Amino acid sequence: MRHQAIFCLLLQLIFELSSCAHLRVAPGSTLELPCLAFKTDFTAENINWQFNGEDISAQSLSSVAVKMDGWYLSISPVTAAHEGTYVCSVKDDNMELTRTYSITVVASIGYAIKVNQGSDVYLPCNFPPSSQVEIDALWFKETGGGKRTLLNQKETATDDSPRVELRYPLDHDQSLIIKETVMEDTGIYHCESTEGQKLSSVYLSVVVPPTLAPYSCSGFLTPWEPCQDENSRIGGPILQESMAEFSMKLYSYVRESHPTTNLLFSPISISAALTHLLLGARGDTRKAIQTAVCVPYDFHCVHFQMKKLREKLSSSLQIASQIYYNPQISLNESFTNQSMQFYEAKPVRLLETSEENTQMINDWVANKTKYKIRNLVDSVSPNVQIILLNAVSFSGHGKSSLNRNTRRAFSQNWMVILYGCLYSITRNTWQL
Ligand SMILES: *[C@@H]1O[C@H](CO)[C@@H](O)[C@H](O)[C@H]1NC(C)=O
Ligand SMILES: *[C@@H]1O[C@H](CO)[C@@H](O)[C@H](O)[C@H]1NC(C)=O
Ligand SMILES: *[C@@H]1O[C@H](CO)[C@@H](O)[C@H](O)[C@H]1NC(C)=O
């Protein structure tokens, strides 16, 4: 019987002992360490507790008590003096079993800091005011299993602006700054003097910030102002001037980033897409887009003129735009109506899956580009709120304003069709 019991005990112990228990406790708390997690018929004489290699009974440790005939050790209240290794051993004539606890007492100054992911955080640590500061404190992060890594080691800092560094080196304030926190920064940090004096411990938890309520456009309920004078002679020239100015701006911007290559881009396409977006923009957003496309703020006829321009060019240049929107957005009906009125585009709700949306968008693009572009997108993220597409297709029979070089470059059956691109410029600016 006895041997069977010991055999069982051994099996169970193999599990129990396979991991030495590392425990972290706060000062002032109560700790109860069981010797074995199950009952046996051993008695008090068989059980012995040691602390840092010495019999507990031989040490005069205050607030440590062996309870229940040795079955567990109780420490209350825990202080820094209790930090160390506790071993319970169960012995009889034939065998000895031990169980080990490694206890770390969190330094007396403890902070718990919660920070939103992406923001910067300071972990506090101070040298006592009376001390001289000649060497910086050391910051460690616990990495599990009783291990820790040093964070502010000068020799390893190769970065010019490291993400983790001391805020004020060689100051009494030895706070650590962690910039742009990520979830992995969550953990326990310790600040210690080089002599090992514990200065502070911080439990940092990085959390996902609460989702902000979507930017509200409430209060912006009015549809785009009607064009007062549709027959005005100056409406057309204003739009053309806006587009020319926008094109120049865009050209110099693109040229700057591609100084030596030929450029092929379509200001009209980009401008048309942004103007379509402008139809639904209000407040500061509206002003920003108007500035970007170089449209005067009081030029209410911009959409009407855009429609006229599209109709005027339609024999050689086909411009189409479309808006896809997240089903969680509800579009105001007057916007939908105006979108159809000016841009011949009824905004379309995005579908459930990325595959369905990819297919839908690529089909639209293929249709509008007469199958010159079939795979514009590979996937559509579920986070997408709105997709604005504009396609310009050019049927260059004769009337083109493009120069010869460009013609040669695209030659043959002469159909330059690109998403967001039309005017091909070989080191020349273009004319509308
Ligand atoms: C849509 O806009 C109109 C004015 O154009 C406004 O009266 C209406 O309340 C708006 N609808 C919603 C759902 O915001
Ligand atoms: C949108 O157009 C439809 C059909 O033309 C019309 O019945 C509806 O009143 C319009 N809604 C708004 C808000 O203009
Ligand atoms: C694009 O779709 C429209 C409407 O479905 C259709 O009439 C037109 O022929 C299509 N164009 C091409 C190039 O397939």
PDB file of C-alpha atoms in Angstrom, residues 247-265 424-429:
ATOM      1  CA  SER A 247      -2.495  70.429 -63.270  1.00  0.00           C
ATOM      2  CA  MET A 248       0.501  72.684 -62.900  1.00  0.00           C
ATOM      3  CA  LYS A 249       0.590  72.111 -59.189  1.00  0.00           C
ATOM      4  CA  LEU A 250       0.247  68.392 -59.637  1.00  0.00           C
ATOM      5  CA  TYR A 251       2.817  68.358 -62.380  1.00  0.00           C
ATOM      6  CA  SER A 252       5.458  70.113 -60.312  1.00  0.00           C
ATOM      7  CA  TYR A 253       4.636  67.877 -57.384  1.00  0.00           C
ATOM      8  CA  VAL A 254       4.966  64.696 -59.431  1.00  0.00           C
ATOM      9  CA  ARG A 255       7.981  66.066 -61.293  1.00  0.00           C
ATOM     10  CA  GLU A 256       9.749  66.703 -58.020  1.00  0.00           C
ATOM     11  CA  SER A 257       9.453  63.082 -56.997  1.00  0.00           C
ATOM     12  CA  HIS A 258      10.299  61.789 -60.493  1.00  0.00           C
ATOM     13  CA  PRO A 259      12.796  64.318 -61.798  1.00  0.00           C
ATOM     14  CA  THR A 260      14.253  62.317 -64.636  1.00  0.00           C
ATOM     15  CA  THR A 261      11.570  60.021 -65.961  1.00  0.00           C
ATOM     16  CA  ASN A 262       8.803  60.631 -68.414  1.00  0.00           C
ATOM     17  CA  LEU A 263       5.507  61.351 -66.788  1.00  0.00           C
ATOM     18  CA  LEU A 264       2.128  60.026 -67.634  1.00  0.00           C
ATOM     19  CA  PHE A 265      -0.713  61.237 -65.525  1.00  0.00           C
ATOM     20  CA  SER A 424       0.884  61.741 -71.244  1.00  0.00           C
ATOM     21  CA  ILE A 425       3.587  64.268 -71.008  1.00  0.00           C
ATOM     22  CA  THR A 426       7.001  63.845 -72.406  1.00  0.00           C
ATOM     23  CA  ARG A 427       8.686  66.652 -70.644  1.00  0.00           C
ATOM     24  CA  ASN A 428       5.948  68.963 -71.843  1.00  0.00           C
ATOM     25  CA  THR A 429       3.136  70.428 -69.959  1.00  0.00           C
TER      26      THR A 429
END
